[in-house]
Short mmCIF file of C-alpha atoms in Angstrom, two decimals:
data_model
loop_
_atom_site.label_atom_id
_atom_site.label_comp_id
_atom_site.label_asym_id
_atom_site.label_seq_id
_atom_site.Cartn_x
_atom_site.Cartn_y
_atom_site.Cartn_z
CA GLY A 20 8.92 2.11 59.92
CA ALA A 21 6.58 -0.69 60.97
CA GLY A 22 3.08 -0.40 60.90
CA VAL A 23 0.33 -1.56 63.75
CA SER A 24 0.60 -5.24 63.97
CA GLN A 25 -2.25 -7.69 65.32
CA SER A 26 -2.29 -11.20 66.64
CA PRO A 27 -3.49 -13.45 65.99
CA SER A 28 -4.75 -12.87 62.35
CA ASN A 29 -7.45 -15.57 63.07
CA LYS A 30 -8.79 -17.22 65.74
CA VAL A 31 -11.44 -20.07 66.13
CA THR A 32 -13.00 -20.74 69.61
CA GLU A 33 -15.74 -22.50 71.05
CA LYS A 34 -18.65 -20.73 72.50
CA GLY A 35 -18.06 -19.99 76.17
CA LYS A 36 -14.49 -19.71 75.90
CA ASP A 37 -12.10 -16.53 76.52
CA VAL A 38 -9.97 -14.93 74.09
CA GLU A 39 -7.14 -12.60 74.19
CA LEU A 40 -6.27 -10.36 70.94
CA ARG A 41 -2.97 -8.30 70.99
CA CYS A 42 -2.28 -5.22 69.30
CA ASP A 43 1.33 -3.35 69.05
CA PRO A 44 0.87 0.28 67.98
CA ILE A 45 3.17 2.12 65.85
CA SER A 46 6.13 3.28 68.11
CA GLY A 47 5.58 6.62 69.57
CA HIS A 48 1.76 6.52 69.06
CA THR A 49 0.17 7.94 72.19
CA ALA A 50 -3.21 6.89 71.13
CA LEU A 51 -4.56 3.51 70.66
CA TYR A 52 -8.31 2.22 69.71
CA TRP A 53 -10.30 -1.09 69.25
CA TYR A 54 -12.90 -1.58 66.66
CA ARG A 55 -15.17 -4.07 65.88
CA GLN A 56 -16.35 -4.94 62.16
CA ARG A 57 -19.10 -7.52 61.61
CA LEU A 58 -19.21 -8.97 58.42
CA GLY A 59 -19.97 -6.30 55.84
CA GLN A 60 -20.48 -3.52 58.15
CA GLY A 61 -18.69 -0.38 59.36
CA LEU A 62 -16.54 0.02 62.07
CA GLU A 63 -17.96 -0.14 65.77
CA PHE A 64 -15.65 1.86 68.32
CA LEU A 65 -15.02 -0.22 71.42
CA ILE A 66 -12.39 1.32 73.94
CA TYR A 67 -9.80 4.16 73.62
CA PHE A 68 -6.52 4.73 75.22
CA GLN A 69 -4.74 7.83 75.46
CA GLY A 70 -1.55 8.13 77.48
CA ASN A 71 -1.92 7.72 81.17
CA SER A 72 -5.78 8.91 80.98
CA ALA A 73 -8.72 6.73 82.11
CA PRO A 74 -9.55 4.73 79.03
CA ASP A 75 -12.70 5.68 76.98
CA LYS A 76 -14.84 2.52 77.36
CA SER A 77 -18.19 3.83 76.19
CA GLY A 78 -18.41 1.32 73.31
CA LEU A 79 -17.82 -1.59 74.96
CA PRO A 80 -20.97 -3.87 74.25
CA SER A 81 -20.95 -5.67 77.56
CA ASP A 82 -18.84 -6.43 80.58
CA ARG A 83 -17.53 -9.45 79.10
CA PHE A 84 -15.09 -7.41 76.84
CA SER A 85 -12.30 -5.76 78.71
CA ALA A 86 -8.82 -4.19 77.36
CA GLU A 87 -5.61 -3.16 78.74
CA ARG A 88 -2.70 -1.40 77.96
CA THR A 89 0.78 -1.16 79.31
CA GLY A 90 1.93 2.14 79.08
CA GLU A 91 2.34 3.50 75.33
CA SER A 92 2.75 0.20 74.22
CA VAL A 93 1.15 -3.14 73.72
CA SER A 94 -2.91 -3.41 74.14
CA THR A 95 -4.78 -6.57 74.81
CA LEU A 96 -8.46 -7.00 74.01
CA THR A 97 -9.91 -9.84 76.23
CA ILE A 98 -13.52 -11.29 75.47
CA GLN A 99 -14.63 -13.43 78.18
CA ARG A 100 -17.47 -16.44 77.61
CA THR A 101 -17.49 -15.79 73.92
CA GLN A 102 -20.82 -16.00 72.33
CA GLN A 103 -21.56 -16.60 68.55
CA GLU A 104 -22.47 -12.91 68.09
CA ASP A 105 -18.84 -11.99 68.99
CA SER A 106 -17.89 -13.38 65.88
CA ALA A 107 -16.06 -10.22 63.91
CA VAL A 108 -12.97 -8.76 62.88
CA TYR A 109 -11.35 -6.80 65.59
CA LEU A 110 -9.32 -3.92 64.36
CA CYS A 111 -6.61 -1.85 66.57
CA ALA A 112 -5.79 1.47 65.43
CA SER A 113 -3.17 4.06 66.72
CA SER A 114 -2.34 7.81 66.39
CA ASN A 115 0.02 10.20 67.78
CA ILE A 116 -2.24 13.27 69.14
CA ALA A 117 -1.31 16.15 71.20
CA SER A 118 -4.89 16.43 72.35
CA GLY A 119 -8.34 15.23 71.21
CA PHE A 120 -8.97 12.82 68.54
CA THR A 121 -8.50 14.67 65.41
CA TYR A 122 -5.36 13.23 64.25
CA GLU A 123 -4.62 10.69 61.67
CA GLN A 124 -5.58 6.68 62.79
CA TYR A 125 -3.50 3.94 61.34
CA PHE A 126 -4.97 0.68 61.34
CA GLY A 127 -3.76 -2.89 61.75
CA PRO A 128 -4.64 -5.61 59.42
CA GLY A 129 -7.10 -7.01 62.21
CA THR A 130 -8.00 -10.26 63.99
CA ARG A 131 -11.02 -12.47 62.64
CA LEU A 132 -12.58 -14.00 65.53
CA THR A 133 -14.94 -17.11 64.76
CA VAL A 134 -16.91 -18.46 67.63
CA THR A 135 -18.28 -21.68 66.78
CA GLY B 23 -23.77 11.78 69.70
CA GLU B 24 -22.42 12.02 66.06
CA ASN B 25 -24.30 9.91 63.29
CA VAL B 26 -22.69 9.54 59.68
CA GLU B 27 -24.71 8.50 56.94
CA GLN B 28 -23.07 7.12 53.72
CA HIS B 29 -24.31 6.78 50.28
CA PRO B 30 -24.40 4.75 48.12
CA SER B 31 -23.68 1.19 49.90
CA THR B 32 -22.66 0.03 46.15
CA LEU B 33 -21.35 1.74 43.23
CA SER B 34 -19.87 0.08 39.89
CA VAL B 35 -18.30 2.27 37.48
CA GLN B 36 -16.66 1.74 34.02
CA GLU B 37 -12.67 2.28 34.07
CA GLY B 38 -11.74 5.49 33.54
CA ASP B 39 -15.14 7.12 34.72
CA SER B 40 -15.23 8.86 38.02
CA ALA B 41 -16.77 7.90 41.24
CA VAL B 42 -18.40 9.97 43.78
CA ILE B 43 -19.27 8.93 47.53
CA LYS B 44 -21.27 11.03 49.79
CA CYS B 45 -21.50 11.15 53.38
CA THR B 46 -23.75 13.42 55.92
CA TYR B 47 -22.77 14.06 59.53
CA SER B 48 -25.05 15.27 62.17
CA ASP B 49 -22.91 17.03 64.54
CA SER B 50 -21.74 20.50 63.92
CA ALA B 51 -18.94 20.36 66.28
CA SER B 52 -17.14 17.68 64.06
CA ASN B 53 -13.86 19.07 62.44
CA TYR B 54 -12.07 16.05 61.16
CA PHE B 55 -13.29 14.06 58.20
CA PRO B 56 -11.02 11.22 56.98
CA TRP B 57 -11.65 8.82 54.26
CA TYR B 58 -10.46 4.84 54.42
CA LYS B 59 -10.05 2.48 51.66
CA GLN B 60 -10.20 -1.33 52.85
CA GLU B 61 -9.24 -4.15 50.26
CA LEU B 62 -10.28 -7.55 51.03
CA GLY B 63 -8.73 -9.29 54.27
CA LYS B 64 -6.64 -5.83 55.21
CA GLY B 65 -7.38 -3.13 57.74
CA PRO B 66 -8.45 0.09 56.59
CA GLN B 67 -6.12 2.54 54.87
CA LEU B 68 -6.24 6.29 55.20
CA ILE B 69 -6.37 7.89 51.69
CA ILE B 70 -7.23 11.25 52.32
CA ASP B 71 -8.57 13.64 55.18
CA ILE B 72 -10.22 17.08 55.50
CA ARG B 73 -10.30 19.35 58.41
CA SER B 74 -12.99 21.71 58.85
CA ASN B 75 -11.05 24.98 57.82
CA VAL B 76 -10.92 23.87 54.22
CA GLY B 77 -13.53 23.19 51.77
CA GLU B 78 -11.72 20.90 49.02
CA LYS B 79 -8.42 18.95 49.20
CA LYS B 80 -6.86 16.94 46.31
CA ASP B 81 -4.14 14.35 46.16
CA GLN B 82 -3.78 12.96 42.66
CA ARG B 83 -7.10 11.31 41.47
CA ILE B 84 -8.57 11.67 44.94
CA ALA B 85 -10.15 14.71 46.10
CA VAL B 86 -12.41 15.56 48.86
CA THR B 87 -15.01 18.28 49.64
CA LEU B 88 -16.41 19.67 52.49
CA ASN B 89 -19.57 21.70 52.88
CA LYS B 90 -19.94 22.48 56.62
CA THR B 91 -23.23 24.60 56.18
CA ALA B 92 -24.84 21.52 54.74
CA LYS B 93 -22.94 19.11 57.09
CA HIS B 94 -21.96 16.94 54.10
CA PHE B 95 -18.62 15.64 52.54
CA SER B 96 -17.43 13.80 49.55
CA LEU B 97 -15.04 11.69 48.12
CA HIS B 98 -14.26 12.25 44.20
CA ILE B 99 -12.01 9.37 42.17
CA THR B 100 -11.24 10.36 38.97
CA GLU B 101 -9.87 8.46 36.10
CA THR B 102 -10.95 5.16 38.06
CA GLN B 103 -8.90 2.37 37.48
CA PRO B 104 -9.65 -1.82 38.67
CA GLU B 105 -7.19 -1.39 41.59
CA ASP B 106 -9.21 1.30 43.16
CA SER B 107 -12.00 -1.50 43.78
CA ALA B 108 -12.59 -1.89 47.59
CA VAL B 109 -14.91 -0.71 50.19
CA TYR B 110 -14.44 3.11 51.21
CA PHE B 111 -15.46 4.43 54.71
CA CYS B 112 -15.87 7.70 55.47
CA ALA B 113 -15.66 8.97 59.27
CA ALA B 114 -16.15 12.39 61.30
CA THR B 115 -15.04 13.27 64.64
CA GLY B 116 -14.72 16.48 66.88
CA ASN B 117 -13.51 15.40 70.09
CA THR B 118 -14.93 11.98 70.23
CA PRO B 119 -13.47 8.67 68.65
CA LEU B 120 -14.06 8.34 65.02
CA VAL B 121 -17.75 7.76 63.92
CA PHE B 122 -17.92 5.67 60.54
CA GLY B 123 -20.12 5.60 57.88
CA LYS B 124 -21.39 2.02 56.66
CA GLY B 125 -19.12 1.66 53.77
CA THR B 126 -19.39 1.99 50.00
CA ARG B 127 -18.29 -1.28 47.74
CA LEU B 128 -16.92 0.50 44.61
CA SER B 129 -16.45 -1.86 41.85
CA VAL B 130 -14.42 -0.72 38.78
CA ILE B 131 -15.28 -2.68 35.76
CA ALA B 132 -12.37 -2.86 33.06
#
Protein backbone atom coordinates (compact mmCIF):
# COMPACT_ATOMS: atom_id res chain seq x y z
CA GLY A 1 0.00 0.00 0.00
CA ALA A 2 0.95 3.67 -0.18
CA GLY A 3 3.39 5.01 2.36
CA VAL A 4 3.43 8.36 4.11
CA SER A 5 3.38 11.21 1.63
CA GLN A 6 4.36 14.82 2.16
CA SER A 7 3.98 17.96 0.09
CA PRO A 8 5.59 20.00 -1.14
CA SER A 9 8.89 18.17 -1.43
CA ASN A 10 10.73 21.48 -1.49
CA LYS A 11 9.67 24.95 -0.37
CA VAL A 12 11.62 28.17 -0.65
CA THR A 13 10.13 31.16 1.13
CA GLU A 14 11.14 34.63 2.15
CA LYS A 15 11.80 35.49 5.76
CA GLY A 16 8.60 36.65 7.45
CA LYS A 17 6.22 34.68 5.23
CA ASP A 18 3.96 31.88 6.50
CA VAL A 19 4.25 28.33 5.17
CA GLU A 20 2.05 25.24 5.33
CA LEU A 21 3.42 21.73 5.05
CA ARG A 22 1.15 18.77 4.44
CA CYS A 23 1.34 15.14 5.53
CA ASP A 24 -0.83 12.23 4.40
CA PRO A 25 -0.29 9.29 6.76
CA ILE A 26 -0.65 5.61 5.94
CA SER A 27 -4.33 4.75 5.80
CA GLY A 28 -5.56 3.36 9.10
CA HIS A 29 -2.65 4.69 11.14
CA THR A 30 -4.00 6.41 14.22
CA ALA A 31 -0.84 8.22 15.29
CA LEU A 32 0.97 10.99 13.41
CA TYR A 33 4.23 12.72 14.31
CA TRP A 34 6.14 15.74 13.01
CA TYR A 35 9.91 16.02 13.33
CA ARG A 36 12.44 18.60 12.25
CA GLN A 37 15.87 17.65 10.91
CA ARG A 38 18.45 20.36 10.51
CA LEU A 39 21.30 19.75 8.07
CA GLY A 40 23.54 16.95 9.29
CA GLN A 41 21.62 16.61 12.53
CA GLY A 42 19.31 14.10 14.17
CA LEU A 43 15.54 14.24 14.34
CA GLU A 44 13.90 16.72 16.68
CA PHE A 45 10.35 15.87 17.84
CA LEU A 46 7.80 18.64 17.26
CA ILE A 47 4.25 17.39 17.80
CA TYR A 48 2.25 14.15 18.08
CA PHE A 49 -1.40 13.33 17.32
CA GLN A 50 -3.17 10.18 18.51
CA GLY A 51 -6.79 9.64 17.57
CA ASN A 52 -9.09 12.18 19.19
CA SER A 53 -6.77 12.88 22.11
CA ALA A 54 -5.28 16.34 22.65
CA PRO A 55 -2.01 16.57 20.69
CA ASP A 56 1.33 16.48 22.47
CA LYS A 57 2.83 19.85 21.51
CA SER A 58 5.79 19.65 23.87
CA GLY A 59 8.36 19.76 21.07
CA LEU A 60 7.16 22.88 19.26
CA PRO A 61 10.04 25.40 19.44
CA SER A 62 7.91 28.56 19.52
CA ASP A 63 4.37 29.82 19.15
CA ARG A 64 5.08 30.46 15.47
CA PHE A 65 4.70 26.71 14.97
CA SER A 66 1.32 24.99 14.98
CA ALA A 67 -0.22 21.86 13.53
CA GLU A 68 -3.65 20.46 12.89
CA ARG A 69 -4.98 17.06 12.00
CA THR A 70 -8.38 16.23 10.58
CA GLY A 71 -9.60 13.05 12.28
CA GLU A 72 -7.14 10.28 11.52
CA SER A 73 -6.06 11.62 8.16
CA VAL A 74 -4.19 14.62 6.79
CA SER A 75 -2.10 16.89 8.98
CA THR A 76 -0.82 20.38 8.27
CA LEU A 77 2.19 21.97 9.98
CA THR A 78 2.12 25.76 9.83
CA ILE A 79 5.08 28.02 10.47
CA GLN A 80 4.22 31.69 10.78
CA ARG A 81 6.63 34.57 10.18
CA THR A 82 9.39 32.20 9.07
CA GLN A 83 12.95 32.83 10.19
CA GLN A 84 16.19 31.61 8.61
CA GLU A 85 16.72 29.20 11.51
CA ASP A 86 13.51 27.44 10.46
CA SER A 87 15.35 26.11 7.39
CA ALA A 88 15.37 22.33 7.74
CA VAL A 89 13.74 19.16 6.49
CA TYR A 90 10.37 18.58 8.12
CA LEU A 91 9.52 14.90 8.43
CA CYS A 92 6.17 13.33 9.12
CA ALA A 93 5.69 9.79 10.44
CA SER A 94 2.68 7.65 11.23
CA SER A 95 2.10 4.51 13.22
CA ASN A 96 -0.72 2.21 14.24
CA ILE A 97 -0.76 1.88 18.00
CA ALA A 98 -3.16 0.55 20.56
CA SER A 99 -1.64 2.52 23.41
CA GLY A 100 1.51 4.44 24.02
CA PHE A 101 4.19 5.14 21.43
CA THR A 102 5.95 1.83 21.22
CA TYR A 103 4.98 0.82 17.71
CA GLU A 104 6.84 1.19 14.46
CA GLN A 105 6.88 4.67 12.95
CA TYR A 106 6.96 5.01 9.18
CA PHE A 107 8.39 8.20 7.75
CA GLY A 108 7.53 10.24 4.69
CA PRO A 109 10.21 11.68 2.39
CA GLY A 110 10.12 15.06 4.09
CA THR A 111 9.68 18.66 3.00
CA ARG A 112 12.88 20.66 2.60
CA LEU A 113 12.17 24.21 3.74
CA THR A 114 14.57 26.99 2.85
CA VAL A 115 14.00 30.47 4.27
CA THR A 116 15.88 33.18 2.42
CA GLY B 1 13.53 12.93 29.95
CA GLU B 2 15.22 10.40 27.72
CA ASN B 3 18.65 11.14 26.27
CA VAL B 4 20.21 8.97 23.55
CA GLU B 5 23.91 9.08 22.72
CA GLN B 6 25.18 7.46 19.50
CA HIS B 7 28.73 6.58 18.47
CA PRO B 8 30.61 6.86 16.24
CA SER B 9 29.40 9.86 14.24
CA THR B 10 31.19 8.57 11.13
CA LEU B 11 32.33 5.09 10.23
CA SER B 12 34.20 3.82 7.16
CA VAL B 13 34.57 0.13 6.47
CA GLN B 14 35.81 -1.98 3.59
CA GLU B 15 33.21 -3.88 1.65
CA GLY B 16 32.67 -7.26 3.25
CA ASP B 17 33.74 -6.14 6.72
CA SER B 18 31.39 -5.71 9.66
CA ALA B 19 30.11 -2.41 11.05
CA VAL B 20 29.00 -1.76 14.61
CA ILE B 21 27.13 1.30 15.84
CA LYS B 22 26.49 1.80 19.54
CA CYS B 23 23.86 3.77 21.45
CA THR B 24 23.25 4.45 25.11
CA TYR B 25 20.05 5.70 26.70
CA SER B 26 19.28 7.25 30.05
CA ASP B 27 15.66 6.36 30.90
CA SER B 28 15.28 2.88 32.38
CA ALA B 29 11.57 3.01 31.46
CA SER B 30 12.39 2.89 27.73
CA ASN B 31 11.28 -0.40 26.23
CA TYR B 32 11.39 0.02 22.44
CA PHE B 33 14.58 0.59 20.44
CA PRO B 34 14.33 1.01 16.66
CA TRP B 35 17.07 1.62 14.14
CA TYR B 36 16.54 3.72 11.02
CA LYS B 37 18.53 4.04 7.81
CA GLN B 38 18.38 7.35 5.97
CA GLU B 39 19.66 7.69 2.43
CA LEU B 40 20.38 11.05 0.89
CA GLY B 41 17.22 13.04 0.19
CA LYS B 42 14.91 10.43 1.72
CA GLY B 43 13.07 9.95 4.96
CA PRO B 44 14.36 7.49 7.57
CA GLN B 45 13.45 3.86 6.95
CA LEU B 46 12.94 1.42 9.80
CA ILE B 47 15.40 -1.46 9.36
CA ILE B 48 15.17 -3.35 12.63
CA ASP B 49 13.85 -2.86 16.14
CA ILE B 50 14.07 -4.58 19.50
CA ARG B 51 11.85 -4.55 22.55
CA SER B 52 13.02 -4.78 26.12
CA ASN B 53 11.91 -8.37 26.60
CA VAL B 54 14.64 -9.75 24.32
CA GLY B 55 18.40 -9.34 24.22
CA GLU B 56 19.11 -9.90 20.54
CA LYS B 57 17.31 -9.87 17.21
CA LYS B 58 18.64 -10.75 13.79
CA ASP B 59 17.40 -10.16 10.26
CA GLN B 60 19.74 -11.48 7.56
CA ARG B 61 22.91 -9.34 7.71
CA ILE B 62 21.56 -7.01 10.40
CA ALA B 63 21.40 -7.69 14.12
CA VAL B 64 20.62 -5.61 17.17
CA THR B 65 21.64 -6.35 20.76
CA LEU B 66 20.23 -4.82 23.92
CA ASN B 67 21.74 -4.67 27.38
CA LYS B 68 19.08 -3.24 29.70
CA THR B 69 21.31 -3.33 32.75
CA ALA B 70 23.92 -1.14 31.08
CA LYS B 71 21.31 0.78 29.11
CA HIS B 72 22.96 0.33 25.75
CA PHE B 73 22.07 -1.23 22.43
CA SER B 74 24.02 -1.83 19.26
CA LEU B 75 23.49 -2.34 15.55
CA HIS B 76 25.66 -4.92 13.79
CA ILE B 77 25.88 -5.12 10.00
CA THR B 78 27.86 -8.06 8.61
CA GLU B 79 29.26 -8.52 5.09
CA THR B 80 28.77 -4.84 4.35
CA GLN B 81 27.93 -3.77 0.80
CA PRO B 82 28.19 -0.36 -0.90
CA GLU B 83 24.40 0.00 -0.71
CA ASP B 84 24.66 -0.07 3.09
CA SER B 85 26.23 3.41 2.88
CA ALA B 86 23.80 5.81 4.58
CA VAL B 87 23.15 7.60 7.86
CA TYR B 88 21.89 5.32 10.62
CA PHE B 89 19.87 6.56 13.60
CA CYS B 90 19.08 4.76 16.80
CA ALA B 91 16.11 5.76 18.95
CA ALA B 92 14.52 4.87 22.27
CA THR B 93 11.10 5.30 23.82
CA GLY B 94 8.98 4.14 26.73
CA ASN B 95 5.77 6.11 26.72
CA THR B 96 7.10 9.27 25.11
CA PRO B 97 7.89 10.25 21.50
CA LEU B 98 10.93 8.54 19.98
CA VAL B 99 14.18 10.17 21.09
CA PHE B 100 16.83 9.85 18.39
CA GLY B 101 20.58 9.70 18.48
CA LYS B 102 22.47 12.18 16.31
CA GLY B 103 23.23 9.61 13.64
CA THR B 104 26.18 7.68 12.23
CA ARG B 105 27.30 8.23 8.66
CA LEU B 106 28.42 4.82 7.38
CA SER B 107 30.58 4.64 4.27
CA VAL B 108 31.28 1.24 2.73
CA ILE B 109 34.31 1.38 0.50
CA ALA B 110 34.32 -0.97 -2.47
